[in-house]
PDB file of C-alpha atoms in Angstrom:
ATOM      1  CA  UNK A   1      -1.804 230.024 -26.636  1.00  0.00           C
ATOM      2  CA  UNK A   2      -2.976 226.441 -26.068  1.00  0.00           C
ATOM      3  CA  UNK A   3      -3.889 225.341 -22.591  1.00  0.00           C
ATOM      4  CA  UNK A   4      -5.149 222.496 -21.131  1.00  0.00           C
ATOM      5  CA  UNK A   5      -8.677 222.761 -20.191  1.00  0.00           C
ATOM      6  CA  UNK A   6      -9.262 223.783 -16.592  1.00  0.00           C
ATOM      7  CA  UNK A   7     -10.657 222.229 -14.056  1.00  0.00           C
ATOM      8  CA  UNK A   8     -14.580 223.280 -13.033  1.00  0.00           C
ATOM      9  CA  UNK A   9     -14.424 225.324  -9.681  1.00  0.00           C
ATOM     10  CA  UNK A  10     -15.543 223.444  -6.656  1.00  0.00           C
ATOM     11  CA  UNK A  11     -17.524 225.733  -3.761  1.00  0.00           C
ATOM     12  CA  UNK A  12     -19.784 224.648  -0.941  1.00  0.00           C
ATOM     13  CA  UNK A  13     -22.359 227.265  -1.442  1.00  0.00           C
ATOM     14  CA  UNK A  14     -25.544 225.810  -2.408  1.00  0.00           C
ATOM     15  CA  UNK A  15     -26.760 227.125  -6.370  1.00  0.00           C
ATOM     16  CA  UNK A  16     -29.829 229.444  -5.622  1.00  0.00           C
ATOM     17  CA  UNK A  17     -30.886 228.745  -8.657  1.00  0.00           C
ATOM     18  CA  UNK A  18     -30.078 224.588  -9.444  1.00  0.00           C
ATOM     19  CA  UNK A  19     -27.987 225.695 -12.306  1.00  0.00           C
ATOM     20  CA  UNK A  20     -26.729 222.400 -14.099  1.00  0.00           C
ATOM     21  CA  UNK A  21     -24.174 221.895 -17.113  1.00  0.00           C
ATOM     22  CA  UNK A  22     -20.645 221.827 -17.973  1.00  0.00           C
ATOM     23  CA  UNK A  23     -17.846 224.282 -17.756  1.00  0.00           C
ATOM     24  CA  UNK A  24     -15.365 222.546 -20.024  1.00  0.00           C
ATOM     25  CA  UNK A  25     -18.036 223.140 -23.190  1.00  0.00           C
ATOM     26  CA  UNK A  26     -20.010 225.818 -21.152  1.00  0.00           C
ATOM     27  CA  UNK A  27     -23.305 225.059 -21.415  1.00  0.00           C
ATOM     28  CA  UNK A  28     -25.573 225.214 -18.916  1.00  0.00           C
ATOM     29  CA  UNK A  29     -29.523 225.129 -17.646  1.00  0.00           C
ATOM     30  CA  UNK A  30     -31.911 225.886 -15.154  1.00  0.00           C
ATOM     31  CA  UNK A  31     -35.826 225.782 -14.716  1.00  0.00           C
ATOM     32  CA  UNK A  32     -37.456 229.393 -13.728  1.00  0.00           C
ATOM     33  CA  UNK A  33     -38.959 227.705 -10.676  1.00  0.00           C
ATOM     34  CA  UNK A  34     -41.896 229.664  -8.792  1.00  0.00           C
ATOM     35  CA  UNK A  35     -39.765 230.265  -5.959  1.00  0.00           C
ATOM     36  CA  UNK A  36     -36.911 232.580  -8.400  1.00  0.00           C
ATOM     37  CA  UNK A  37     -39.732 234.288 -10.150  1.00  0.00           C
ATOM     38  CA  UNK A  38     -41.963 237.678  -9.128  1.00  0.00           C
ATOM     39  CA  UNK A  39     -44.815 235.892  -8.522  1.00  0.00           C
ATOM     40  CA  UNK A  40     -46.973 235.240 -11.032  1.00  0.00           C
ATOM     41  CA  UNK A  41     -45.517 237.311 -13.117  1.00  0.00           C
ATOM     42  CA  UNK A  42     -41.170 236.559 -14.534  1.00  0.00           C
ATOM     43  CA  UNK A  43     -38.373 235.535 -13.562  1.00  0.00           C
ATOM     44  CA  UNK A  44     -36.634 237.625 -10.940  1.00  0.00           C
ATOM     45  CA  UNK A  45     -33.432 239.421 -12.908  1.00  0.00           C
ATOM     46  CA  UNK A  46     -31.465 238.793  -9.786  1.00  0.00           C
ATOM     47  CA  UNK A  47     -31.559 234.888 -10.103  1.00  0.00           C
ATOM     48  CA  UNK A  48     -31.044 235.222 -13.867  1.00  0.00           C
ATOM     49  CA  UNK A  49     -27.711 237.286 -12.573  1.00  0.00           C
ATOM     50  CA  UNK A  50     -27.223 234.532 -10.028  1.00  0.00           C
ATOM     51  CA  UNK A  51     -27.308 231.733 -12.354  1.00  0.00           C
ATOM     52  CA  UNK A  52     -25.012 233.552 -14.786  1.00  0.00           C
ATOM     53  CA  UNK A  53     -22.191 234.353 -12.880  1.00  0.00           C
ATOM     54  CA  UNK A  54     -22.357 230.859 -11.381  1.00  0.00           C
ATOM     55  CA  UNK A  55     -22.059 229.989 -15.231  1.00  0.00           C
ATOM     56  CA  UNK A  56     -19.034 232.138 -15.581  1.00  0.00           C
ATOM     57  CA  UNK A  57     -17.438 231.293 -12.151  1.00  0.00           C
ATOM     58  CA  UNK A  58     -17.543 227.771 -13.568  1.00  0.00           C
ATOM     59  CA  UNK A  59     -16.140 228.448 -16.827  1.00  0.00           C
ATOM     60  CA  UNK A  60     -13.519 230.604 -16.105  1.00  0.00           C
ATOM     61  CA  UNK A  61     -12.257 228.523 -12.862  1.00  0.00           C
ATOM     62  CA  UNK A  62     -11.983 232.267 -11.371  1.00  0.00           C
ATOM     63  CA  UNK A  63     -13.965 234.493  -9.143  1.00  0.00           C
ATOM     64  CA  UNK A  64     -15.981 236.719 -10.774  1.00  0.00           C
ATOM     65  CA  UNK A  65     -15.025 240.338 -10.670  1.00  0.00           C
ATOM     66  CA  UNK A  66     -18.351 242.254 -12.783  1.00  0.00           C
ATOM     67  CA  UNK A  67     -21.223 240.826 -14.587  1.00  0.00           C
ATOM     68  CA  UNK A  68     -23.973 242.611 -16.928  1.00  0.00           C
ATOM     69  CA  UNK A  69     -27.348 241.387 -17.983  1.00  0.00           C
ATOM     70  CA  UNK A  70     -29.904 242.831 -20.381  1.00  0.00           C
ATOM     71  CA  UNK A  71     -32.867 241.548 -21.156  1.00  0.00           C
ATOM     72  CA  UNK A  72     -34.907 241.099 -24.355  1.00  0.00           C
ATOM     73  CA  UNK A  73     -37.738 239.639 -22.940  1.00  0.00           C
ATOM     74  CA  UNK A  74     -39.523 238.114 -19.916  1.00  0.00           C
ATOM     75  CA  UNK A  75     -38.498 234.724 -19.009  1.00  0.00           C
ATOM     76  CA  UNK A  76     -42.145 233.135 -17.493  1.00  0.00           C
ATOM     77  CA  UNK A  77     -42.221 230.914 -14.416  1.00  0.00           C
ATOM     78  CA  UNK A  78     -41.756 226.700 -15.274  1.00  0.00           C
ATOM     79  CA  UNK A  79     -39.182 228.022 -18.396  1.00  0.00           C
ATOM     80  CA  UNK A  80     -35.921 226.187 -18.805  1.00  0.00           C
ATOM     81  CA  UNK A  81     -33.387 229.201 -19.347  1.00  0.00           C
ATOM     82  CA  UNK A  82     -30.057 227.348 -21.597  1.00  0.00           C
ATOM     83  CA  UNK A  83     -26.738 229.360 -20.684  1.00  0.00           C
ATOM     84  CA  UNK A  84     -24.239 229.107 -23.551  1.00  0.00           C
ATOM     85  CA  UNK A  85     -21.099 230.547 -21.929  1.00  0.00           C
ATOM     86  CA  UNK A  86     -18.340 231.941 -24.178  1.00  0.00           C
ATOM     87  CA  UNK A  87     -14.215 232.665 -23.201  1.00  0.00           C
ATOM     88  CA  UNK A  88     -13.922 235.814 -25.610  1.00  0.00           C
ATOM     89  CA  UNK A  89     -10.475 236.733 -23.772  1.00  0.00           C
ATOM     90  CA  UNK A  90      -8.286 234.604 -21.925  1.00  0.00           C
ATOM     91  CA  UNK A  91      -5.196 235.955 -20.010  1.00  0.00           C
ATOM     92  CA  UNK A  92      -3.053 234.870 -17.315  1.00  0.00           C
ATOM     93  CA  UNK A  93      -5.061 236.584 -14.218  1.00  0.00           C
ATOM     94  CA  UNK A  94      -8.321 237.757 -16.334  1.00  0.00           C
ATOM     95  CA  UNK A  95     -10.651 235.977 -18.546  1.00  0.00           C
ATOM     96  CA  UNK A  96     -13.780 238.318 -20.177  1.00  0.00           C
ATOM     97  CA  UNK A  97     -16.790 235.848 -21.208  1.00  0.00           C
ATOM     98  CA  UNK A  98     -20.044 236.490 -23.060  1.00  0.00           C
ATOM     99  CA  UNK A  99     -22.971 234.461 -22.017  1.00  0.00           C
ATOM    100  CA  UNK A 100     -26.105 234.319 -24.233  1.00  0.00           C
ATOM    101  CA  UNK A 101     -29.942 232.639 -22.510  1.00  0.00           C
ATOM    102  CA  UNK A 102     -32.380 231.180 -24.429  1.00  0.00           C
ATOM    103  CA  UNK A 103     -35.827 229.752 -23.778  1.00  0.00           C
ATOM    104  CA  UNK A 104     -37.160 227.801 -26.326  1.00  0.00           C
ATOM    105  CA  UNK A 105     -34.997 228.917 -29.280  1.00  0.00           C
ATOM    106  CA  UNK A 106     -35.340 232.566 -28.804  1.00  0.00           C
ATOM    107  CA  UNK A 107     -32.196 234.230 -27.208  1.00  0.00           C
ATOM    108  CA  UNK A 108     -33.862 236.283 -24.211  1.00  0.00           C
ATOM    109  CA  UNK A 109     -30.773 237.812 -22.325  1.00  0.00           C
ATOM    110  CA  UNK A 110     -26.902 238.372 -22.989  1.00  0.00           C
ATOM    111  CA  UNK A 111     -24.406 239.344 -20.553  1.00  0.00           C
ATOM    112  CA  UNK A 112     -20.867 240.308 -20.545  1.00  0.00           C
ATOM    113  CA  UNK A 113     -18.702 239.364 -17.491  1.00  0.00           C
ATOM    114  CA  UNK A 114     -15.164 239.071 -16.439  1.00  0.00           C
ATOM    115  CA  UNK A 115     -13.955 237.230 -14.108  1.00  0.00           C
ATOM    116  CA  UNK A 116      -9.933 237.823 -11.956  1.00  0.00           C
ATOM    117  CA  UNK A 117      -7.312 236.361  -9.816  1.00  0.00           C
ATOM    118  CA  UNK A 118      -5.975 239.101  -7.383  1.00  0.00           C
ATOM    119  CA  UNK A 119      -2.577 238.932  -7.225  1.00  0.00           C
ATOM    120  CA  UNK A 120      -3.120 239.539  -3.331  1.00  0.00           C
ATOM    121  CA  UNK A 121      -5.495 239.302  -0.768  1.00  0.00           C
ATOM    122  CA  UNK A 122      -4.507 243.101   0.279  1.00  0.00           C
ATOM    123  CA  UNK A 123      -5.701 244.276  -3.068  1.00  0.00           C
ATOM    124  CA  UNK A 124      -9.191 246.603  -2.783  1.00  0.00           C
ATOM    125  CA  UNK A 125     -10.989 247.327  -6.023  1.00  0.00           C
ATOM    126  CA  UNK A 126     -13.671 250.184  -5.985  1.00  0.00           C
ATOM    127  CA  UNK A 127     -14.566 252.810  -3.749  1.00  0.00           C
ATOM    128  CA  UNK A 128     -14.559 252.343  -0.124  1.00  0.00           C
ATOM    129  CA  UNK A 129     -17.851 250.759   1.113  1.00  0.00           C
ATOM    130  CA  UNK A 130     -20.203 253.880   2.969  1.00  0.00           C
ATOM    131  CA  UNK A 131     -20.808 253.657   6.404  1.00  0.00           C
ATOM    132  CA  UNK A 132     -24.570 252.489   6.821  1.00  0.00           C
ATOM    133  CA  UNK A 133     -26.061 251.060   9.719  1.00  0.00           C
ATOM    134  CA  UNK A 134     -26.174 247.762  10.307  1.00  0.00           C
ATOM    135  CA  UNK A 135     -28.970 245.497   9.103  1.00  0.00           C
ATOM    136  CA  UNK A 136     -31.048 245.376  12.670  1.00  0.00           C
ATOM    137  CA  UNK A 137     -30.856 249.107  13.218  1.00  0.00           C
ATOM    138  CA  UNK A 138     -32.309 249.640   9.605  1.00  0.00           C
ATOM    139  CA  UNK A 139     -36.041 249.956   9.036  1.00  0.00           C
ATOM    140  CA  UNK A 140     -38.019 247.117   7.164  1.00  0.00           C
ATOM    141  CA  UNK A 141     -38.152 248.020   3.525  1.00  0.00           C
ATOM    142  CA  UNK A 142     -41.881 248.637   2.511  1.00  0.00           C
ATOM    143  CA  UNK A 143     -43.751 246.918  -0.572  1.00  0.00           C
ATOM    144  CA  UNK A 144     -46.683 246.676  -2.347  1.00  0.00           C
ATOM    145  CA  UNK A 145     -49.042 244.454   0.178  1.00  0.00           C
ATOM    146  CA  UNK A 146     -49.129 240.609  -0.865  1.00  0.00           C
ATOM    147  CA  UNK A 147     -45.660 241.147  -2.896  1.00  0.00           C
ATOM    148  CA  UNK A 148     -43.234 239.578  -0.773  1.00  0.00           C
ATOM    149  CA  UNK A 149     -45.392 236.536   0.347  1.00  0.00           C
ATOM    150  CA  UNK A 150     -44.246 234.382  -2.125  1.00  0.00           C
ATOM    151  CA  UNK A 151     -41.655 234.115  -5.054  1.00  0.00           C
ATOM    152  CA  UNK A 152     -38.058 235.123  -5.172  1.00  0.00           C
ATOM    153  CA  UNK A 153     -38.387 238.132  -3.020  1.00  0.00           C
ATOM    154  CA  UNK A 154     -39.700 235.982   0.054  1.00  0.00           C
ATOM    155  CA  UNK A 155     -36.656 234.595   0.547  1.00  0.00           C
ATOM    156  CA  UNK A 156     -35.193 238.190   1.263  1.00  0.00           C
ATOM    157  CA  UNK A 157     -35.465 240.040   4.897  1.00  0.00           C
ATOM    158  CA  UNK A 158     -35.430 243.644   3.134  1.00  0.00           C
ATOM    159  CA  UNK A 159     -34.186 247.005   4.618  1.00  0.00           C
ATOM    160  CA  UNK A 160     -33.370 249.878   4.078  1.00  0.00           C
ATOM    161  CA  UNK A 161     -29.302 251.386   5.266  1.00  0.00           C
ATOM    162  CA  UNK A 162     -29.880 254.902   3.989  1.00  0.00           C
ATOM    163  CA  UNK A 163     -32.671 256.602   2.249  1.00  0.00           C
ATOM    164  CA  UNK A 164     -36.345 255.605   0.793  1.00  0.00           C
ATOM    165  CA  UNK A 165     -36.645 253.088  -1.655  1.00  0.00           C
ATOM    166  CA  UNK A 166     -39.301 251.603  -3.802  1.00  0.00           C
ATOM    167  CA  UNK A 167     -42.692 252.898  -1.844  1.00  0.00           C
ATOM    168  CA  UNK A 168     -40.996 255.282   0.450  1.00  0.00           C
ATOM    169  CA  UNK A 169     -39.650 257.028  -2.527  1.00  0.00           C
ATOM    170  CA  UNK A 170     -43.537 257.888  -4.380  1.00  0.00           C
ATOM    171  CA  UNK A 171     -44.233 259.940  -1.454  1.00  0.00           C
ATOM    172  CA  UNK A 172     -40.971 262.036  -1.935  1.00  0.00           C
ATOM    173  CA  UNK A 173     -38.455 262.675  -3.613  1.00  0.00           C
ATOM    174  CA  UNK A 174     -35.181 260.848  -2.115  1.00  0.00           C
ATOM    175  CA  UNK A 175     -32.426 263.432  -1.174  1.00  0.00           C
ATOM    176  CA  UNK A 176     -29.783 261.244  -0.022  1.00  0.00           C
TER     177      UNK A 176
END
């Protein structure tokens, strides 16, 4: 079916990650700045996610309904990570895309997402969310001392709804 080409989605939330390009060819870039990476260390999978469903938003001129990343290799901090975004299947509600990064010549991730129109506003997909409690009556989530001073996960106020997590979770084993 030919179609014209769509217009790029518009929003008014700031890119965490700076992501740059265009949707009509879908390619797109960003730099690994310290500030998205574990310090010293990679870049943080979450902004890698971050920056590829932007990608896919973008593309597909939809909202994103699941994305998939898995990683071949590290990405290292001051890296510019290249998103080429592919439309594998188009339909009138639903379009699927593939999305391979590269740094440098060397492919490093692919993901697979899809993104939908609902038909209405009414419409729930998934489970029912579980009742937690909310953010202020949860405890602080611990870490590894000097790992949240800096990097990607600084930006984060971490805690724990239900159970142990990370550091909580070597002492025991988590029931819940």
């Amino acid at each position: 079916v030919d179609r014209p080409p769509r217009e790029p989605a518009r929003s008014s939330v700031e890119s965490p990650t700076n992501l740059r390009g265009d949707p009509t060819t879908g390619q797109f870039s960003f730099e690994a700045r310290p500030d998205l990476c574990v310090p010293d260390m990679f870049l943080f999978g979450g902004a890698t996610a971050s920056a590829v469903s932007e990608a896919i938003e973008a593309t597909a001129n939809q909202p994103l309904a699941w994305v998939t990343t898995q990683f071949q290799q590290r990405i290292q901090p001051g890296a510019t990570v290249h998103l080429h975004v592919a439309r594998d299947v188009e339909r009138r509600r639903l379009t699927q895309c593939r999305v391979e990064g590269i740094v440098e010549g060397e492919t490093v991730f692919r993901a697979l997402g899809a993104t939908a129109a609902r038909e209405s506003a009414a419409t729930i997909w998934g489970p029912p969310m579980p009742d937690v409690p909310a953010p202020a009556d949860s405890p602080p989530l611990n870490f590894r001392e000097g790992w949240m001073e800096s990097g990607f996960p600084s930006r984060f106020e971490w805690r724990t709804a239900s159970g142990r997590l990370f550091a909580d979770s070597q002492q025991a084993k988590n029931q819940d």
